[in-house]
mmCIF file with all atom_site columns, C-alpha atoms in Angstrom:
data_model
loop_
_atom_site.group_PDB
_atom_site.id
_atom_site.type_symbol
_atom_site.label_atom_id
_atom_site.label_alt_id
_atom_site.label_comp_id
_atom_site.label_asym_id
_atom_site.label_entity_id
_atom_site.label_seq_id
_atom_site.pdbx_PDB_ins_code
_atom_site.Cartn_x
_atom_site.Cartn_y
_atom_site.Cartn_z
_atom_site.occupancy
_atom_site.B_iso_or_equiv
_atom_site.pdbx_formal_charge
_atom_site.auth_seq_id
_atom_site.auth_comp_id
_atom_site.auth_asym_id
_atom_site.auth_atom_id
_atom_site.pdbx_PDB_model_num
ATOM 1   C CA . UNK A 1 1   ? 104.096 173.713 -25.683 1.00 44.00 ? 12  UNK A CA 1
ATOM 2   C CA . UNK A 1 2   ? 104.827 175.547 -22.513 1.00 48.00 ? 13  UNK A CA 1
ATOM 3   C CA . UNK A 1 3   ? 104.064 178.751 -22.263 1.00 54.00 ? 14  UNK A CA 1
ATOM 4   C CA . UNK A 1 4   ? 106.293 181.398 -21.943 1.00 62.00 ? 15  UNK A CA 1
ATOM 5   C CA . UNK A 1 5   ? 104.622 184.642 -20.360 1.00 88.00 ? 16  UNK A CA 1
ATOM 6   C CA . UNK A 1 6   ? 105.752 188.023 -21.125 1.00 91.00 ? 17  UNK A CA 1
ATOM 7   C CA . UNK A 1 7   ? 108.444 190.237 -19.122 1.00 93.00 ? 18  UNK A CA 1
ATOM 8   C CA . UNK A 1 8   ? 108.231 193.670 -18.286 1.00 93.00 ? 19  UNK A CA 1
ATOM 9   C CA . UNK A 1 9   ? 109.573 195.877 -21.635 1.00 93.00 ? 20  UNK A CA 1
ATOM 10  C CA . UNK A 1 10  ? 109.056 192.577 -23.820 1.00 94.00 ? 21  UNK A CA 1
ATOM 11  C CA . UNK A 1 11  ? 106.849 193.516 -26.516 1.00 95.00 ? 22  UNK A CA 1
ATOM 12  C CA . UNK A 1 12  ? 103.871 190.578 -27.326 1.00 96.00 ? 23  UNK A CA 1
ATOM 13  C CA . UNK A 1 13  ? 102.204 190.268 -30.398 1.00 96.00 ? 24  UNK A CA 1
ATOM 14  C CA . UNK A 1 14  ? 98.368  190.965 -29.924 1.00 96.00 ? 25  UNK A CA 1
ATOM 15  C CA . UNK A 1 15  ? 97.703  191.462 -33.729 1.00 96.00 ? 26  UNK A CA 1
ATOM 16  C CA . UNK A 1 16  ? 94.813  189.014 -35.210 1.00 97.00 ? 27  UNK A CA 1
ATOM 17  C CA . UNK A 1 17  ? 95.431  185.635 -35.219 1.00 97.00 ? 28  UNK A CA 1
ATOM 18  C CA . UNK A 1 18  ? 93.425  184.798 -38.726 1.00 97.00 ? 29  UNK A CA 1
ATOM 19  C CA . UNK A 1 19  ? 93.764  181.895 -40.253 1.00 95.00 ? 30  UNK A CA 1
ATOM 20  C CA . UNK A 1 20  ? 96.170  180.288 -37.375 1.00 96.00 ? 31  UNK A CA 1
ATOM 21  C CA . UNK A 1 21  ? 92.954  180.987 -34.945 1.00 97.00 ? 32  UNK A CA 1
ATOM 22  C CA . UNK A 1 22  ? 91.428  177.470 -34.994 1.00 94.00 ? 33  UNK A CA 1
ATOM 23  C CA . UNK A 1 23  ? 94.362  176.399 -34.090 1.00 95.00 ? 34  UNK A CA 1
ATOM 24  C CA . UNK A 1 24  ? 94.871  178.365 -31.162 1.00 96.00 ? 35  UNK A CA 1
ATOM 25  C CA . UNK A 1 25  ? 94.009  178.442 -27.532 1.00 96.00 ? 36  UNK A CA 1
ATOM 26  C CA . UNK A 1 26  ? 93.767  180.768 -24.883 1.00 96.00 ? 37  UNK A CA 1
ATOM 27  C CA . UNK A 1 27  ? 96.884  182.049 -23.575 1.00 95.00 ? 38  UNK A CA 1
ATOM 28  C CA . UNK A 1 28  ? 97.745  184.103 -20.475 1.00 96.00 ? 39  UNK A CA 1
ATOM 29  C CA . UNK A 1 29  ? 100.403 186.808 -21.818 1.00 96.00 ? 40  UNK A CA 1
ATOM 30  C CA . UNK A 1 30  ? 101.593 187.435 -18.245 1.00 95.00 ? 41  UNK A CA 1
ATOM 31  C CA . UNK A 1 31  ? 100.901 187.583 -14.633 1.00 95.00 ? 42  UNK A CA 1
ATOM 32  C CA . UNK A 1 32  ? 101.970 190.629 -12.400 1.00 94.00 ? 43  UNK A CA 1
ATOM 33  C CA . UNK A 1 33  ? 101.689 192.269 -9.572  1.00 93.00 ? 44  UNK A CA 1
ATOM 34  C CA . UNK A 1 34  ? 98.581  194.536 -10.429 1.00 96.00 ? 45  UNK A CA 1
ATOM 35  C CA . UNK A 1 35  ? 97.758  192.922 -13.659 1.00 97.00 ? 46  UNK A CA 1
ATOM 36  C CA . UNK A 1 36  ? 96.679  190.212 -15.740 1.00 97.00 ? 47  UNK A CA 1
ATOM 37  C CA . UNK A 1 37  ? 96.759  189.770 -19.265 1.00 97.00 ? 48  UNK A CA 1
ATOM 38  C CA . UNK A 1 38  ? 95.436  187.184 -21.279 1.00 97.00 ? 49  UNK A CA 1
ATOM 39  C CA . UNK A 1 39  ? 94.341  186.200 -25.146 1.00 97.00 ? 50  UNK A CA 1
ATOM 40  C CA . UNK A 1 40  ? 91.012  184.369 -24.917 1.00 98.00 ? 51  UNK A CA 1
ATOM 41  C CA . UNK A 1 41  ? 90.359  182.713 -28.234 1.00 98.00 ? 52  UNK A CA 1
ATOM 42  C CA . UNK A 1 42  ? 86.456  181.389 -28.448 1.00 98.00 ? 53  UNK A CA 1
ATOM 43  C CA . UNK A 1 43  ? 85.299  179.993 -31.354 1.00 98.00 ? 54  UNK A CA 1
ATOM 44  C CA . UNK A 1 44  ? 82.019  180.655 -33.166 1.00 98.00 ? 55  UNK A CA 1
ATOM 45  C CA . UNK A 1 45  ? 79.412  179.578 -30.802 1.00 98.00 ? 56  UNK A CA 1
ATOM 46  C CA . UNK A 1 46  ? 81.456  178.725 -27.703 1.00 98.00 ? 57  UNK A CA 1
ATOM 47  C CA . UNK A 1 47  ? 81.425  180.443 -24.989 1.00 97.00 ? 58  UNK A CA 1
ATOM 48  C CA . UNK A 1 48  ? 82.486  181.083 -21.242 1.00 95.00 ? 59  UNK A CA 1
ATOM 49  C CA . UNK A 1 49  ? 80.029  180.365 -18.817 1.00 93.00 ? 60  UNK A CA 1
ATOM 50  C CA . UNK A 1 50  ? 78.925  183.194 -16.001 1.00 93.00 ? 61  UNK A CA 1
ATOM 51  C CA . UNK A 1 51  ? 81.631  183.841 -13.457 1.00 94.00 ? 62  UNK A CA 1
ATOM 52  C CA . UNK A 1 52  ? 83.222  186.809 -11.828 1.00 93.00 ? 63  UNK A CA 1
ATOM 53  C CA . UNK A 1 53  ? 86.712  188.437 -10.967 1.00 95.00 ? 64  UNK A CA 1
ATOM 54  C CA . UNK A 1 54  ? 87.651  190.848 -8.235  1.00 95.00 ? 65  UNK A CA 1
ATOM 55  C CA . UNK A 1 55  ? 89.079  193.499 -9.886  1.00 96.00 ? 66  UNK A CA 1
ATOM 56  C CA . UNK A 1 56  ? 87.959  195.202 -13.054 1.00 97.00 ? 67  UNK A CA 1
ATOM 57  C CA . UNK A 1 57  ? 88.927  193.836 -16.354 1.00 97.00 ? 68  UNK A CA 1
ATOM 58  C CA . UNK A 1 58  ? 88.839  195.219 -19.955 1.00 98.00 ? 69  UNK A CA 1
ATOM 59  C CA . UNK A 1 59  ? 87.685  192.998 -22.979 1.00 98.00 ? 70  UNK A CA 1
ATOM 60  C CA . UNK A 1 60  ? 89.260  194.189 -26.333 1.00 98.00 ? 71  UNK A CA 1
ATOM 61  C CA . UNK A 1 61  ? 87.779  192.070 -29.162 1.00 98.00 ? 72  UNK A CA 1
ATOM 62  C CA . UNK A 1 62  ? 90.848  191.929 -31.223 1.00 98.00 ? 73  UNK A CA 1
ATOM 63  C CA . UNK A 1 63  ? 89.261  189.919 -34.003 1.00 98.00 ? 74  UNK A CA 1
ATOM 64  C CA . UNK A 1 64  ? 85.894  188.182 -35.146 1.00 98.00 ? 75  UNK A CA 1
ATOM 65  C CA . UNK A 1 65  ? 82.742  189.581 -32.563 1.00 98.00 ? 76  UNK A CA 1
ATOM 66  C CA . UNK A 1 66  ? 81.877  188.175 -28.911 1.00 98.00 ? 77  UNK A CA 1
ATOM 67  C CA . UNK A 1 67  ? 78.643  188.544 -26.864 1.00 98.00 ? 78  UNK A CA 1
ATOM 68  C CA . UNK A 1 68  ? 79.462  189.953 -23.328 1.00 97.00 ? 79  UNK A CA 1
ATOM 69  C CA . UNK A 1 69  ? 76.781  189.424 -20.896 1.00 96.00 ? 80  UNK A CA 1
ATOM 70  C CA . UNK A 1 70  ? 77.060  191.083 -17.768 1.00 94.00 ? 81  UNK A CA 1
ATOM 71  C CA . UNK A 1 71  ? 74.086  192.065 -14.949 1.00 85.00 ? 82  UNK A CA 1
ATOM 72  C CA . UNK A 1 72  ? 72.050  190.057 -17.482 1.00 80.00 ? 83  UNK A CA 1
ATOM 73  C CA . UNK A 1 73  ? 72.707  192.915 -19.995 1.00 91.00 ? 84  UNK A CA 1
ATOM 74  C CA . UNK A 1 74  ? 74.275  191.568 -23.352 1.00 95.00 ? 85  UNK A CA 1
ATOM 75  C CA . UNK A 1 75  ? 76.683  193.652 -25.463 1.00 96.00 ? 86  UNK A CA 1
ATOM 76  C CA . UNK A 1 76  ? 78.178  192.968 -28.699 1.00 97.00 ? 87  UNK A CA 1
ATOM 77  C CA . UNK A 1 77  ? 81.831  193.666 -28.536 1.00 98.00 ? 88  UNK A CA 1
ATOM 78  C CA . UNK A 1 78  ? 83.025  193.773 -32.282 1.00 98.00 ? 89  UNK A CA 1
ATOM 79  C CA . UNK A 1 79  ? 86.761  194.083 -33.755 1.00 98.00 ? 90  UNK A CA 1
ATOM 80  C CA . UNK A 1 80  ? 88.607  197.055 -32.428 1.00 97.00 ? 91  UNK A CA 1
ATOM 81  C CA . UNK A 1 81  ? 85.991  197.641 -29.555 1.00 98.00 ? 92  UNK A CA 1
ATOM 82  C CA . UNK A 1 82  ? 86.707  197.520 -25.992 1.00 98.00 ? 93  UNK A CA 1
ATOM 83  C CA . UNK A 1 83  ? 84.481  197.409 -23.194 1.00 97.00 ? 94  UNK A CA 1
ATOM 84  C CA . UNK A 1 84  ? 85.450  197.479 -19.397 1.00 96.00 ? 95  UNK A CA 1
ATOM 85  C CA . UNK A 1 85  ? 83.705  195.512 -16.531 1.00 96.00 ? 96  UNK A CA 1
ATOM 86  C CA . UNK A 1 86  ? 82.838  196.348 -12.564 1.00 96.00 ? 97  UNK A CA 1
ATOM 87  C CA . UNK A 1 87  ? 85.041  194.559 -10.183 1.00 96.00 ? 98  UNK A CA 1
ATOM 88  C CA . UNK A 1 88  ? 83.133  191.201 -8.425  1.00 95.00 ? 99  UNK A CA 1
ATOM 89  C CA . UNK A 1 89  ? 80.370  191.374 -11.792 1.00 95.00 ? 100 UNK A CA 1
ATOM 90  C CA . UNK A 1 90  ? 78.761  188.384 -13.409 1.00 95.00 ? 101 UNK A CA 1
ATOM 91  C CA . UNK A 1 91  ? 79.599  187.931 -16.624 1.00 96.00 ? 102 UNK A CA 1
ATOM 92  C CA . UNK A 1 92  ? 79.607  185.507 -19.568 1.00 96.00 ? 103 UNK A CA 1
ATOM 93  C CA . UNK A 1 93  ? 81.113  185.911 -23.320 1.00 97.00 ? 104 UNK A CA 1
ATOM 94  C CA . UNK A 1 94  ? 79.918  184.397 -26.243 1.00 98.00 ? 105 UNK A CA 1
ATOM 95  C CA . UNK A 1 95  ? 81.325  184.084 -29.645 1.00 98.00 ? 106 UNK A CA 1
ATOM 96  C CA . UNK A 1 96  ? 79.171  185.184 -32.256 1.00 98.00 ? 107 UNK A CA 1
ATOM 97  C CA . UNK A 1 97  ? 81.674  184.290 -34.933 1.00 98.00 ? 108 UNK A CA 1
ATOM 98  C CA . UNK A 1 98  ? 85.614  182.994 -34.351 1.00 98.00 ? 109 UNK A CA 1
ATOM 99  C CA . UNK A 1 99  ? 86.857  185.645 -32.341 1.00 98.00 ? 110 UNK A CA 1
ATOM 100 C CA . UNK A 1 100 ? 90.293  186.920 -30.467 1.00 98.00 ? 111 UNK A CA 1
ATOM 101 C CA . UNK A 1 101 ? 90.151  189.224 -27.106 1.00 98.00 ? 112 UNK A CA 1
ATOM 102 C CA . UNK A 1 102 ? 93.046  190.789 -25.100 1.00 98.00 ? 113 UNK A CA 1
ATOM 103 C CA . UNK A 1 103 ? 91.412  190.485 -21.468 1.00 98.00 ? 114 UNK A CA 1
ATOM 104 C CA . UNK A 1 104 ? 92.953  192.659 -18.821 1.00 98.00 ? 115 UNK A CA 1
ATOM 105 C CA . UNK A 1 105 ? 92.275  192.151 -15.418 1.00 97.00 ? 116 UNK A CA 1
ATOM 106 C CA . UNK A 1 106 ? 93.197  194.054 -12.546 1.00 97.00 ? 117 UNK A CA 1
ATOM 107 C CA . UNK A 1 107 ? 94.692  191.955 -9.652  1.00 95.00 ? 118 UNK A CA 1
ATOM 108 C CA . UNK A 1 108 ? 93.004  193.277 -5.835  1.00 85.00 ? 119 UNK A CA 1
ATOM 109 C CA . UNK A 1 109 ? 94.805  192.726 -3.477  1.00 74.00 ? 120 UNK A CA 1
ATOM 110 C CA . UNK B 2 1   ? 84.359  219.144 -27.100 1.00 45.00 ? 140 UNK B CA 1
ATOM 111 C CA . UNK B 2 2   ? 83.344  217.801 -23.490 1.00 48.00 ? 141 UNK B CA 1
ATOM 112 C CA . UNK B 2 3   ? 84.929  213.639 -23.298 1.00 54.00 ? 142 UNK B CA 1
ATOM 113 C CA . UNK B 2 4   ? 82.069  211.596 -22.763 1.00 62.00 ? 143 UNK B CA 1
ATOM 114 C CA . UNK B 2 5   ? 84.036  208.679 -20.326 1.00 88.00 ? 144 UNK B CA 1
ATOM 115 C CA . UNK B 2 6   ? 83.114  205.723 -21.356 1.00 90.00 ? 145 UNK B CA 1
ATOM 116 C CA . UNK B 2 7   ? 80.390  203.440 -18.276 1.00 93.00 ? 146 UNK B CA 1
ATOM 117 C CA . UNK B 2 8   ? 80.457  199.848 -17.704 1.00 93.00 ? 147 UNK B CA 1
ATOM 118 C CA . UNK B 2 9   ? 79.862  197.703 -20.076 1.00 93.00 ? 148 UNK B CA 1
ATOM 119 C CA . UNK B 2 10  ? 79.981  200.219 -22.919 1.00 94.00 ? 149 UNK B CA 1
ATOM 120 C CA . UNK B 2 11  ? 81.329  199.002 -26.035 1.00 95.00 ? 150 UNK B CA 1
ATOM 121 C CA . UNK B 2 12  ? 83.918  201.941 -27.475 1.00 96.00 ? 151 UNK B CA 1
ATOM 122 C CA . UNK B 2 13  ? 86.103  201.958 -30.185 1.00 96.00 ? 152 UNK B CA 1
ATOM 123 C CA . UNK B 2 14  ? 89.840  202.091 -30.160 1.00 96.00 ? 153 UNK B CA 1
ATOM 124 C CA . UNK B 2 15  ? 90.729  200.811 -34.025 1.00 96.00 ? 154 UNK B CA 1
ATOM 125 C CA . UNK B 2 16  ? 93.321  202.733 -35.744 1.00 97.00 ? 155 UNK B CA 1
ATOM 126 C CA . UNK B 2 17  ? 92.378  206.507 -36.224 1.00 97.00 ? 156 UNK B CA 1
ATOM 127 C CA . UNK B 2 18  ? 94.042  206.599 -39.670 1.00 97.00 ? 157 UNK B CA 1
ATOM 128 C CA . UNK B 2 19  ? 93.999  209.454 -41.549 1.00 95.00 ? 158 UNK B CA 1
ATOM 129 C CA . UNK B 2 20  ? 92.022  211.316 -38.598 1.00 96.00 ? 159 UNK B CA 1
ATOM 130 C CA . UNK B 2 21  ? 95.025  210.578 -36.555 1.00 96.00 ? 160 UNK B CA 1
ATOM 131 C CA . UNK B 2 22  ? 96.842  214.086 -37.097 1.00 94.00 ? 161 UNK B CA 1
ATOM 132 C CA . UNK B 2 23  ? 93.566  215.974 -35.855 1.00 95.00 ? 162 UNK B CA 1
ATOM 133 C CA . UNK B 2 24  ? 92.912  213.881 -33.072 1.00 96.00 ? 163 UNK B CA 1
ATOM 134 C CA . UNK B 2 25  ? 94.508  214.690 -29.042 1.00 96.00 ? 164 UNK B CA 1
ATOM 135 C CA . UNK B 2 26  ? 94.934  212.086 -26.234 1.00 96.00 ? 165 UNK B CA 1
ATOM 136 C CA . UNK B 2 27  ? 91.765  211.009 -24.282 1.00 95.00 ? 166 UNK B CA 1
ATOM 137 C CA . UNK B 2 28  ? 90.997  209.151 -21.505 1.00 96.00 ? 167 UNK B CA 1
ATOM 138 C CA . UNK B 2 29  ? 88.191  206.415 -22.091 1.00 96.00 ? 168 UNK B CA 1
ATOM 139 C CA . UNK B 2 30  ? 87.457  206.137 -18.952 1.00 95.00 ? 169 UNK B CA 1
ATOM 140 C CA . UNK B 2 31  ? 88.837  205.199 -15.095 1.00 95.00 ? 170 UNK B CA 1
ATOM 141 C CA . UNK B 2 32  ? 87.158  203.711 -12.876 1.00 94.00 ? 171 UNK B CA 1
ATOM 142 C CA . UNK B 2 33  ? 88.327  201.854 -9.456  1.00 93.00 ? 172 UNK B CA 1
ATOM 143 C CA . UNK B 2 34  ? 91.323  199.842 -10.603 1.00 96.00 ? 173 UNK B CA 1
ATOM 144 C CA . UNK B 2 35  ? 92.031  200.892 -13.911 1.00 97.00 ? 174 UNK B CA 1
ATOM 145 C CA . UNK B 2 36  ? 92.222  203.719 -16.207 1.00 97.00 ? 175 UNK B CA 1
ATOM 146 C CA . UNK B 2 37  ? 92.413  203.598 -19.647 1.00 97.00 ? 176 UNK B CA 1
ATOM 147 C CA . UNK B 2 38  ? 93.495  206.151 -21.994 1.00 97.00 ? 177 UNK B CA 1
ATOM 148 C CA . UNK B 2 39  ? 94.151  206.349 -26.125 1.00 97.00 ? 178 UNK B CA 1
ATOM 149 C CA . UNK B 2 40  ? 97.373  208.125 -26.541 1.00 98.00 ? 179 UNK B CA 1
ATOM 150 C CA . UNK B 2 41  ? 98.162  209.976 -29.779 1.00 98.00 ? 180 UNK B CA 1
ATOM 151 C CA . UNK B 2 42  ? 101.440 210.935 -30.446 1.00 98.00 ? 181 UNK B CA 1
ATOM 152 C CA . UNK B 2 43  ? 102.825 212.400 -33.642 1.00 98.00 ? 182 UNK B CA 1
ATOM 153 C CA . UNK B 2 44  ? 106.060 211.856 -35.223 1.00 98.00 ? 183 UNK B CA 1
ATOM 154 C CA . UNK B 2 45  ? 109.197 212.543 -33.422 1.00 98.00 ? 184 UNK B CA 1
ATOM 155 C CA . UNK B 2 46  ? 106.594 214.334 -30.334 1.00 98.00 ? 185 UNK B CA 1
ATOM 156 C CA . UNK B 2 47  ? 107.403 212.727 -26.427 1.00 97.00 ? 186 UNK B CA 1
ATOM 157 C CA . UNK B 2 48  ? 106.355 212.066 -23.349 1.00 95.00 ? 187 UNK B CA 1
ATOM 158 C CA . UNK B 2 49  ? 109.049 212.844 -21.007 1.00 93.00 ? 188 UNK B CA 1
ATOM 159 C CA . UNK B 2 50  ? 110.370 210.664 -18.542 1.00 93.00 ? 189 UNK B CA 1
ATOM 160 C CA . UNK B 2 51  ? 107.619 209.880 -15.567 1.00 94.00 ? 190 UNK B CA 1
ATOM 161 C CA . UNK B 2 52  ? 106.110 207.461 -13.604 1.00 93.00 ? 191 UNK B CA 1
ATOM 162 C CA . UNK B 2 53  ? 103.008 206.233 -12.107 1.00 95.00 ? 192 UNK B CA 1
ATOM 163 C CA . UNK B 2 54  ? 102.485 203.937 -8.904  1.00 95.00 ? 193 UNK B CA 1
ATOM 164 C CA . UNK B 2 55  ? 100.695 201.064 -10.881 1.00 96.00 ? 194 UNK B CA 1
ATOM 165 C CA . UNK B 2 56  ? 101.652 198.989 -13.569 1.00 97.00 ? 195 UNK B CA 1
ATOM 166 C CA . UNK B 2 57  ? 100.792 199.728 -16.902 1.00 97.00 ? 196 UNK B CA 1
ATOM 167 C CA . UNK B 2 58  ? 100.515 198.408 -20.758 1.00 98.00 ? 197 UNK B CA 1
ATOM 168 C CA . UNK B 2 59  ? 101.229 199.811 -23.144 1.00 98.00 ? 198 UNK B CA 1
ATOM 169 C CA . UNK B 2 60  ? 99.515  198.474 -26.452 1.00 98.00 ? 199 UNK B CA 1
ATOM 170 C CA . UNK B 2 61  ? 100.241 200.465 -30.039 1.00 98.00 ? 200 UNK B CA 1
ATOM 171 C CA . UNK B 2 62  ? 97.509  200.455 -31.627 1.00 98.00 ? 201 UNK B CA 1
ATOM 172 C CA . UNK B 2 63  ? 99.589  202.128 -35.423 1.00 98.00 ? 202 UNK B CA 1
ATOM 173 C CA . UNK B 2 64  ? 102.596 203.469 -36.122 1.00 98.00 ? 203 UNK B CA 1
ATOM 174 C CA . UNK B 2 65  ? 104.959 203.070 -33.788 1.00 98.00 ? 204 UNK B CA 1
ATOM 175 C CA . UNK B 2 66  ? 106.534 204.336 -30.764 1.00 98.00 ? 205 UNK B CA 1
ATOM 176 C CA . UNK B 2 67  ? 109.680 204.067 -28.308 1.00 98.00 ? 206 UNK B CA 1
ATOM 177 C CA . UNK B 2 68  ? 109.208 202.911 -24.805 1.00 97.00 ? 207 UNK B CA 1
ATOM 178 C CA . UNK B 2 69  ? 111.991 203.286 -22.671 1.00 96.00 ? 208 UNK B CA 1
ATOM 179 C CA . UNK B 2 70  ? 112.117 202.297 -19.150 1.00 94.00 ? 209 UNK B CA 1
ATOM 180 C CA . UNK B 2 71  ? 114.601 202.056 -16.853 1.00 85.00 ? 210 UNK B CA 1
ATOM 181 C CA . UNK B 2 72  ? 117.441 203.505 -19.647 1.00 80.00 ? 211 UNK B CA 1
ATOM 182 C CA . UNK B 2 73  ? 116.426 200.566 -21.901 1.00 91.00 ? 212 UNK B CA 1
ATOM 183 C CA . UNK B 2 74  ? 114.116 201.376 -25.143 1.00 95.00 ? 213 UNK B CA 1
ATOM 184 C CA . UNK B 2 75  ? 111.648 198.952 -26.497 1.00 96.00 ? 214 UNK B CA 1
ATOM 185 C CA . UNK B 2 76  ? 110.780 199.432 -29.990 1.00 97.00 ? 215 UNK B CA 1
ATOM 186 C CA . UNK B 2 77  ? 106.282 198.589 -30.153 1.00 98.00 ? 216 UNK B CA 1
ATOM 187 C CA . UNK B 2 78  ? 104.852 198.390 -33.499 1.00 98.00 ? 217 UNK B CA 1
ATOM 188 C CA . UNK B 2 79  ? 101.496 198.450 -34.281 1.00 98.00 ? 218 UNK B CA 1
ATOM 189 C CA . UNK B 2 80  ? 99.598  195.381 -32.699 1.00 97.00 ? 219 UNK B CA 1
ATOM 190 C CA . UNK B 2 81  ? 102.048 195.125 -30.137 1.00 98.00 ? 220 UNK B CA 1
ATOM 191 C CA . UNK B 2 82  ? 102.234 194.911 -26.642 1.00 98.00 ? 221 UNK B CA 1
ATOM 192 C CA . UNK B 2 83  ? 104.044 195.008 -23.178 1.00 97.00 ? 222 UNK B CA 1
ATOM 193 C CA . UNK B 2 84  ? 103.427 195.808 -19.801 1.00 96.00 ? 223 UNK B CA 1
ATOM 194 C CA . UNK B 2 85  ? 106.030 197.784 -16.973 1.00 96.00 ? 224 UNK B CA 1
ATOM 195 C CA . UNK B 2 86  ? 105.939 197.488 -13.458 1.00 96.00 ? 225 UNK B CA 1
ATOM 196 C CA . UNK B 2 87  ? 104.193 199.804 -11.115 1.00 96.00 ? 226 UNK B CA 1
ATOM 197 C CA . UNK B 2 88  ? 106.628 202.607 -10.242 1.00 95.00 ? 227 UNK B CA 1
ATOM 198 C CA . UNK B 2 89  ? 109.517 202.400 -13.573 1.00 95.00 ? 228 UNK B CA 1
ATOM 199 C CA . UNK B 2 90  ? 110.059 205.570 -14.418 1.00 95.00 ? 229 UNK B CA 1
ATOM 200 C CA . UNK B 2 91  ? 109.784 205.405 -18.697 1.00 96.00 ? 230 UNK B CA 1
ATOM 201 C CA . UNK B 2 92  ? 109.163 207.711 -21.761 1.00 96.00 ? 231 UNK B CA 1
ATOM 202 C CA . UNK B 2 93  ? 107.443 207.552 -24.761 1.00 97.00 ? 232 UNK B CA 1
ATOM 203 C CA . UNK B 2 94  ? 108.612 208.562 -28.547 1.00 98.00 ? 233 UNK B CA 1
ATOM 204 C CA . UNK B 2 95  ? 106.689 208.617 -31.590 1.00 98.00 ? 234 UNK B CA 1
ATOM 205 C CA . UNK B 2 96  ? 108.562 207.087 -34.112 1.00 98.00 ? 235 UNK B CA 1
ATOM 206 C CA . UNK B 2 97  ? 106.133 207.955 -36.611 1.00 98.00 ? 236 UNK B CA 1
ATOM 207 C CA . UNK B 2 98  ? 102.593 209.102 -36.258 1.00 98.00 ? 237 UNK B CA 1
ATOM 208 C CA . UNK B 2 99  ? 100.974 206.738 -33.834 1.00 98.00 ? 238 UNK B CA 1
ATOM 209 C CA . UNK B 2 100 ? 98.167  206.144 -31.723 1.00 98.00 ? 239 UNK B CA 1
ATOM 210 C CA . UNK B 2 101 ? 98.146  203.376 -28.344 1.00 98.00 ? 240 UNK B CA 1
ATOM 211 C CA . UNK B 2 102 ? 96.268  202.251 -26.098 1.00 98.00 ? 241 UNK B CA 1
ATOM 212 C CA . UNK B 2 103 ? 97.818  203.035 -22.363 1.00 98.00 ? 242 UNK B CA 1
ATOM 213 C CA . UNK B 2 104 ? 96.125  200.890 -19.090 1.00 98.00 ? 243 UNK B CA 1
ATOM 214 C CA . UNK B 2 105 ? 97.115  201.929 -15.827 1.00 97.00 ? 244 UNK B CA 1
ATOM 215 C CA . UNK B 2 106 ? 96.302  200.183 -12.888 1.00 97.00 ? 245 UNK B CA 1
ATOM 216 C CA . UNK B 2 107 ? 95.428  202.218 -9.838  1.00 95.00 ? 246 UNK B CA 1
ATOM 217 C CA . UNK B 2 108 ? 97.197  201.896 -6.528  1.00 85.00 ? 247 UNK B CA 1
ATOM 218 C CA . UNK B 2 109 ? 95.518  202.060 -3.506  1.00 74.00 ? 248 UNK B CA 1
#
């Protein structure tokens, strides 16, 4: 199904997914000029390998709880927590059960 | 009471307030190079008048629900909801009943 992102003013549904999660992927909810937004779904035990971004992002476990590693420091990021992230930092995320996350990224230019 | 800013990689809360919600003010979680991130709490019928920052923002509602209007055009977010306006749109906020969301800005350079 193609993927249509979100325009400025259009509200997006970022409430749990719950049973439909399984079924879902991850899904970038738009694409601007200073930001990026996306819904990573991970299931239990998946996870994303180390990488980095330029810009600082935010990672709001929306549902479920996810491991985020960064500077080889883990933190547990449960439902309704939010956590933000250096610009250009290493990090990995883990799910430690099925789990939803708004990701926010800030776009350097 | 002094707001402790949230640091890097510091898990903090932003689930709904609920019955705390009346007692509680607008804080800033933290900001950092490229973003700043802020819980507003707005009670019923209360605004923010029109203004306008130079990076885009998102708006998320974290309960209740709240008017966004930018650009003459309001955008009805209930809780769980999302959207994003572009850097610059001048907008203002009304609390359409007691309500509590989560505001991202990023910062211009």
């Amino acid at each position: 199904m193609a993927i249509q992102h979100a325009h400025p003013g259009q509200p997006v549904d970022v409430q749990p997914l719950g049973p439909r999660l399984a079924l879902e992927r991850t899904v970038a909810l738009f694409k601007s000029e200073d930001l990026e937004v996306m819904r990573l779904v991970l299931l239990a035990g998946k996870s994303l390998p180390p990488h980095q971004v330029a810009g600082e992002i935010t990672v709001q476990c929306i549902e479920g709880s996810i491991e985020v590693s960064a500077e080889s420091r883990p933190h547990v990021l449960r439902a309704g927590q939010l956590l933000y992230l250096r610009g250009g930092v290493k990090h990995s995320v883990t799910a430690l059960e099925d789990s939803s996350a708004l990701v926010t990224v800030a776009l350097r230019k």
